[in-house]
Coordinates of C-alpha atoms in Angstrom, one line a residue:
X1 CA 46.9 164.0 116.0
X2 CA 49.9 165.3 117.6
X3 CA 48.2 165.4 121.4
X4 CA 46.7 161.9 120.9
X5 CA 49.9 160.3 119.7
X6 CA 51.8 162.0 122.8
X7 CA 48.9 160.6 125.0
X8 CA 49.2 157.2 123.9
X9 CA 53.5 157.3 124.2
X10 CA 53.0 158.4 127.8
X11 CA 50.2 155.9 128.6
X12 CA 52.6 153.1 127.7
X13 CA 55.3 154.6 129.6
X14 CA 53.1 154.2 132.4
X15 CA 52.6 151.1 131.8
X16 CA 56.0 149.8 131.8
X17 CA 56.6 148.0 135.5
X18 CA 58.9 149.7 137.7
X19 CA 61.2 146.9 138.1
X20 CA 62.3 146.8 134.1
X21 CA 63.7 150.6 135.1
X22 CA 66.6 148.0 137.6
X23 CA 66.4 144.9 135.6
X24 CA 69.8 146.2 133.4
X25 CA 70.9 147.1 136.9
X26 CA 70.5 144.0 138.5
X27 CA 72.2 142.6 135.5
X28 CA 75.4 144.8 135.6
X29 CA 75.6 144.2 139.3
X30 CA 75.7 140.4 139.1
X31 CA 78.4 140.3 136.8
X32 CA 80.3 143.3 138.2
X33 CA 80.0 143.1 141.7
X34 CA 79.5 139.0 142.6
X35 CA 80.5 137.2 139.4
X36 CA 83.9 139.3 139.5
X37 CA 84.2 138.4 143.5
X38 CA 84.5 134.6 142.4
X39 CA 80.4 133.9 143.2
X40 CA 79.5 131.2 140.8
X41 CA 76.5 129.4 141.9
X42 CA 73.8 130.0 139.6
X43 CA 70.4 130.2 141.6
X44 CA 71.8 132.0 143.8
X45 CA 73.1 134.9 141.3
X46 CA 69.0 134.0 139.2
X47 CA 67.6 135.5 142.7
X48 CA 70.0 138.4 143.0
X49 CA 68.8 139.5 139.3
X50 CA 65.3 138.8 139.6
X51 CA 64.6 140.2 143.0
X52 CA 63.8 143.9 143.0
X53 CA 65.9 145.0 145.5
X54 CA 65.3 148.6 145.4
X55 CA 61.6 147.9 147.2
X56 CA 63.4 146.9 150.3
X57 CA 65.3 150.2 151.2
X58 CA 63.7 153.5 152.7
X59 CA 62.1 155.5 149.6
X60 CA 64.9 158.5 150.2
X61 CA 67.6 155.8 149.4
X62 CA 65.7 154.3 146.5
X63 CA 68.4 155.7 143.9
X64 CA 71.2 153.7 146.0
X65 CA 69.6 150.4 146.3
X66 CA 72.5 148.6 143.6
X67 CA 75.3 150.2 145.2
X68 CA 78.3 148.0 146.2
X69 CA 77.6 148.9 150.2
X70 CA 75.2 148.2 153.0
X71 CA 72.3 151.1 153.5
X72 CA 70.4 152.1 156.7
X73 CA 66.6 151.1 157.0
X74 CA 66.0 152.1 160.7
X75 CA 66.0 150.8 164.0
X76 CA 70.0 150.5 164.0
X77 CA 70.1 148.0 161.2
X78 CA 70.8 147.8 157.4
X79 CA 70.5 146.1 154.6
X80 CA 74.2 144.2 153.3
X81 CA 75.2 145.1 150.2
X82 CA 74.6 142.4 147.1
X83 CA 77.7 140.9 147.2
X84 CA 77.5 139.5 150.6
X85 CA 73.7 139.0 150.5
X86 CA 75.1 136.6 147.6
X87 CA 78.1 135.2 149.6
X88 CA 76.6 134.1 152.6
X89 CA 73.5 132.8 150.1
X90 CA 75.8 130.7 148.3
X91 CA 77.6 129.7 151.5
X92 CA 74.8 127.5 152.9
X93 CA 74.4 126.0 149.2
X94 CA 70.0 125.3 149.5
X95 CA 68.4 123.3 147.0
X96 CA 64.9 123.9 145.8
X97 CA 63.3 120.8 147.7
X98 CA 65.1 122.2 151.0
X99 CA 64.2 124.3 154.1
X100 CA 65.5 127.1 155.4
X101 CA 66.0 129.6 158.5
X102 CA 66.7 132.9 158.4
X103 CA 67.7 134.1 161.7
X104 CA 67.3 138.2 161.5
X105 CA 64.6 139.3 158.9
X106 CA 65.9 142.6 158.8
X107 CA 64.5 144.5 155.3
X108 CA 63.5 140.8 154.1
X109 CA 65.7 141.0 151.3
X110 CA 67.9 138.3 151.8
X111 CA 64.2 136.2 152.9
X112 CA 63.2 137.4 149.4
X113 CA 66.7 135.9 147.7
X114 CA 66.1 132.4 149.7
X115 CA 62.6 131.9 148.2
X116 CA 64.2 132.1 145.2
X117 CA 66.3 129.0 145.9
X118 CA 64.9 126.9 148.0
X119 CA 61.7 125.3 149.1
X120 CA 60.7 126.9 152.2
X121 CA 61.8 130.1 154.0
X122 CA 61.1 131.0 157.8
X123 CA 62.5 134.0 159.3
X124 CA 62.9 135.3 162.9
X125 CA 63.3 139.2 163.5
X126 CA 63.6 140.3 167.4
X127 CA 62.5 143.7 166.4
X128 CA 59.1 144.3 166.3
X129 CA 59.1 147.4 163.8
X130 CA 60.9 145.6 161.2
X131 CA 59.3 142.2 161.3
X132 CA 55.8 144.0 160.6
X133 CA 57.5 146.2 158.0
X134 CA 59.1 143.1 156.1
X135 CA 56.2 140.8 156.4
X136 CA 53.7 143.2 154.7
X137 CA 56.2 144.2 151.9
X138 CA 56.9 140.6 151.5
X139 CA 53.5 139.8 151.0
X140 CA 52.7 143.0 149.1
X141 CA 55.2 142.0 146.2
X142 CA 54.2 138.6 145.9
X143 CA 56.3 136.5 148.5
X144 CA 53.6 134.7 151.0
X145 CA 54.8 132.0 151.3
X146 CA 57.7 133.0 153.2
X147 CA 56.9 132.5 156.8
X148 CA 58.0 135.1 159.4
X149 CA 57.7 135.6 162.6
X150 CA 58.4 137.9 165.7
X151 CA 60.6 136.5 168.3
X152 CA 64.2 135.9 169.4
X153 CA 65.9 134.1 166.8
X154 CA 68.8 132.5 169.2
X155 CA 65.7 129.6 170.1
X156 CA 65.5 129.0 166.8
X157 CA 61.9 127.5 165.3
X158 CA 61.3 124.1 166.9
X159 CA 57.9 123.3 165.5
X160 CA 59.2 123.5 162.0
X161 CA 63.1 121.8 162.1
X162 CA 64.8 120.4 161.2
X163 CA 66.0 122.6 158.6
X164 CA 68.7 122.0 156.1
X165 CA 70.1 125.6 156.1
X166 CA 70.3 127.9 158.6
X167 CA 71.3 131.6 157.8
X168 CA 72.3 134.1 161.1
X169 CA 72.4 137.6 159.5
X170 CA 73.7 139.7 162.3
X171 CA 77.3 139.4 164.1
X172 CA 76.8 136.8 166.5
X173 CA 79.8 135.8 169.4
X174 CA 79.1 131.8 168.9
X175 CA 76.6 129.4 167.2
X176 CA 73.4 129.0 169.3
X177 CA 73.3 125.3 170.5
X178 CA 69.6 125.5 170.0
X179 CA 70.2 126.2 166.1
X180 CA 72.7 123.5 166.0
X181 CA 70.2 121.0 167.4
X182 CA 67.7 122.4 164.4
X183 CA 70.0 121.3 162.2
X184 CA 69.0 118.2 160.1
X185 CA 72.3 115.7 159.5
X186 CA 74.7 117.3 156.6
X187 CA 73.0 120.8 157.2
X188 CA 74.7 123.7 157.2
X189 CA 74.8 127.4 159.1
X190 CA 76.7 130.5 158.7
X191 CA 77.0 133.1 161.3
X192 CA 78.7 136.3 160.9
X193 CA 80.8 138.0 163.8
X194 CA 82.2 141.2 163.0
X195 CA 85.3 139.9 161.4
X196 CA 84.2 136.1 160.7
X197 CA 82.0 133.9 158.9
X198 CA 80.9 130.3 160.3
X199 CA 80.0 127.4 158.8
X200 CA 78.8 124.5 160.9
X201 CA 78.5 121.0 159.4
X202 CA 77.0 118.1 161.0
X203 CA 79.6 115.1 160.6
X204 CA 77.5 112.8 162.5
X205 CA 74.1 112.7 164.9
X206 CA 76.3 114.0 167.3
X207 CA 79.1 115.6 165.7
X208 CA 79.5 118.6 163.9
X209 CA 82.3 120.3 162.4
X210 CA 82.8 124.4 162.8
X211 CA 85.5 126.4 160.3
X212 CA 85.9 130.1 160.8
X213 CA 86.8 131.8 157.7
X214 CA 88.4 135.5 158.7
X215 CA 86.7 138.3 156.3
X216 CA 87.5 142.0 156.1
X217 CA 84.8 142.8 153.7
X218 CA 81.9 143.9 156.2
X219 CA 81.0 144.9 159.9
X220 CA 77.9 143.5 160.7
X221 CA 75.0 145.3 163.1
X222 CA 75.3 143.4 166.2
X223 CA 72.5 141.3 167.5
X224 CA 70.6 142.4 169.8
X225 CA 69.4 139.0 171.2
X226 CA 71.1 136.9 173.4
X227 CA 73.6 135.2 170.5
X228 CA 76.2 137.6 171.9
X229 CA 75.9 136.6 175.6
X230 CA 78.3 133.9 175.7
X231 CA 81.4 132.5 173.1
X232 CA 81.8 128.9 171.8
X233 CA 84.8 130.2 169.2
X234 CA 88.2 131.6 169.1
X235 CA 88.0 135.3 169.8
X236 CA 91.3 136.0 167.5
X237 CA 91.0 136.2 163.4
X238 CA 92.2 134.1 161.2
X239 CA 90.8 130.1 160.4
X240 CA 89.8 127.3 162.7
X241 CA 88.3 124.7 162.6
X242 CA 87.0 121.8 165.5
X243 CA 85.2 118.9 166.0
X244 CA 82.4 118.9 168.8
X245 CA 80.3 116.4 169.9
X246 CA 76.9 117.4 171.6

């Protein structure tokens, strides 16, 4: 009776998903790591506790998925740490009946957080090793509908803009005019640089409006496209902000 009853406790152990062993976790770092940071949109910190973020790191570094810093995954990338993957979520504000592009699939994590949130998700990854890593994990834990694709993100993805959001998730030097164009009227971008965050905001058909907002909280992996070949923005920290007209 003993044996059987042991059996039956470690057959329903078994049986417990994986995620539930993060989903306190994900819980404790919402509140502790974003909420406390002064993120306060609520979709945005839904996606952050529903999406199992530990799938997306290298199995060695499984253990250190939830801690409050960025972790390797190969090829000279990583994967930002929660809070920022929240931050620059919340930064471009999408709606559910929105679309948006992710420039820089990278693990597909932050992909994973914007099907959460809005409508429809396309991401661009210039490195062919990661895009075909992140588009079968995607697909292998239930996110399909996010469309990805291999290329060089500065183009952008004509055929489907405009897009209401546009996310650029490694340091850039300036906002590519192509993504600007991509844009649809009262859209929104942000680009990090290593010491800045962008928003652009359309003010007009032919206007738009830049601020840089100077952060010390993360140094991003450089692009490795052709975003850093030239510089539309002030090189010095600190805020800015211009009107342009195309």
């Amino acid at each position: 009776m003993t044996i059987v009853i042991f059996s039956t406790l470690l057959l329903v152990i078994n049986c417990v998903p994986q995620e539930d062993k993060y989903g306190k976790t994900r819980d404790e770092i919402v509140t502790e790591q974003i909420e406390n940071r002064g993120i306060t949109n609520q979709p945005t910190l839904d996606a952050i506790r529903k999406v199992p973020r530990h799938k997306f790191v290298p199995p060695d570094l499984i253990e250190n998925a939830y801690d409050d810093r960025p972790l390797p995954i190969g090829y000279g990338q990583t994967i930002s740490q929660p809070y920022i993957v929240a931050y620059m979520t919340e930064a471009i504000d999408p709606k559910p009946g929105q679309k948006v592009l992710e420039i820089g699939t990278g693990s597909g994590y932050q992909s994973a957080i914007l099907a959460k949130v809005a409508k429809e998700v396309y991401t661009i990854e210039i490195k062919e090793q990661l895009y075909k890593k992140a588009d079968h994990l995607l697909r292998s834990i239930g996110f399909s509908k996010i469309n990805t694709r291999h290329g060089d993100g500065y183009f952008g993805w004509q055929e489907h803009a405009p897009f209401d959001a546009i996310i650029v998730t490694a340091a850039a030097t300036h906002v590519p005019p192509p993504l600007i164009e991509q844009l649809r009227p009262g859209g929104r971008t942000m680009s990090p640089s290593t010491m800045a965050i962008f928003s652009v905001t359309w003010a007009s058909p032919r206007a738009w409006s830049e601020e840089r907002r100077c952060t010390r909280l993360v140094r991003w992996p450089p692009s490795v496209s052709v975003l850093n070949s030239t510089s539309s923005v002030p090189d010095s920290p600190g805020s800015s902000a211009r009107v342009l007209t195309l």
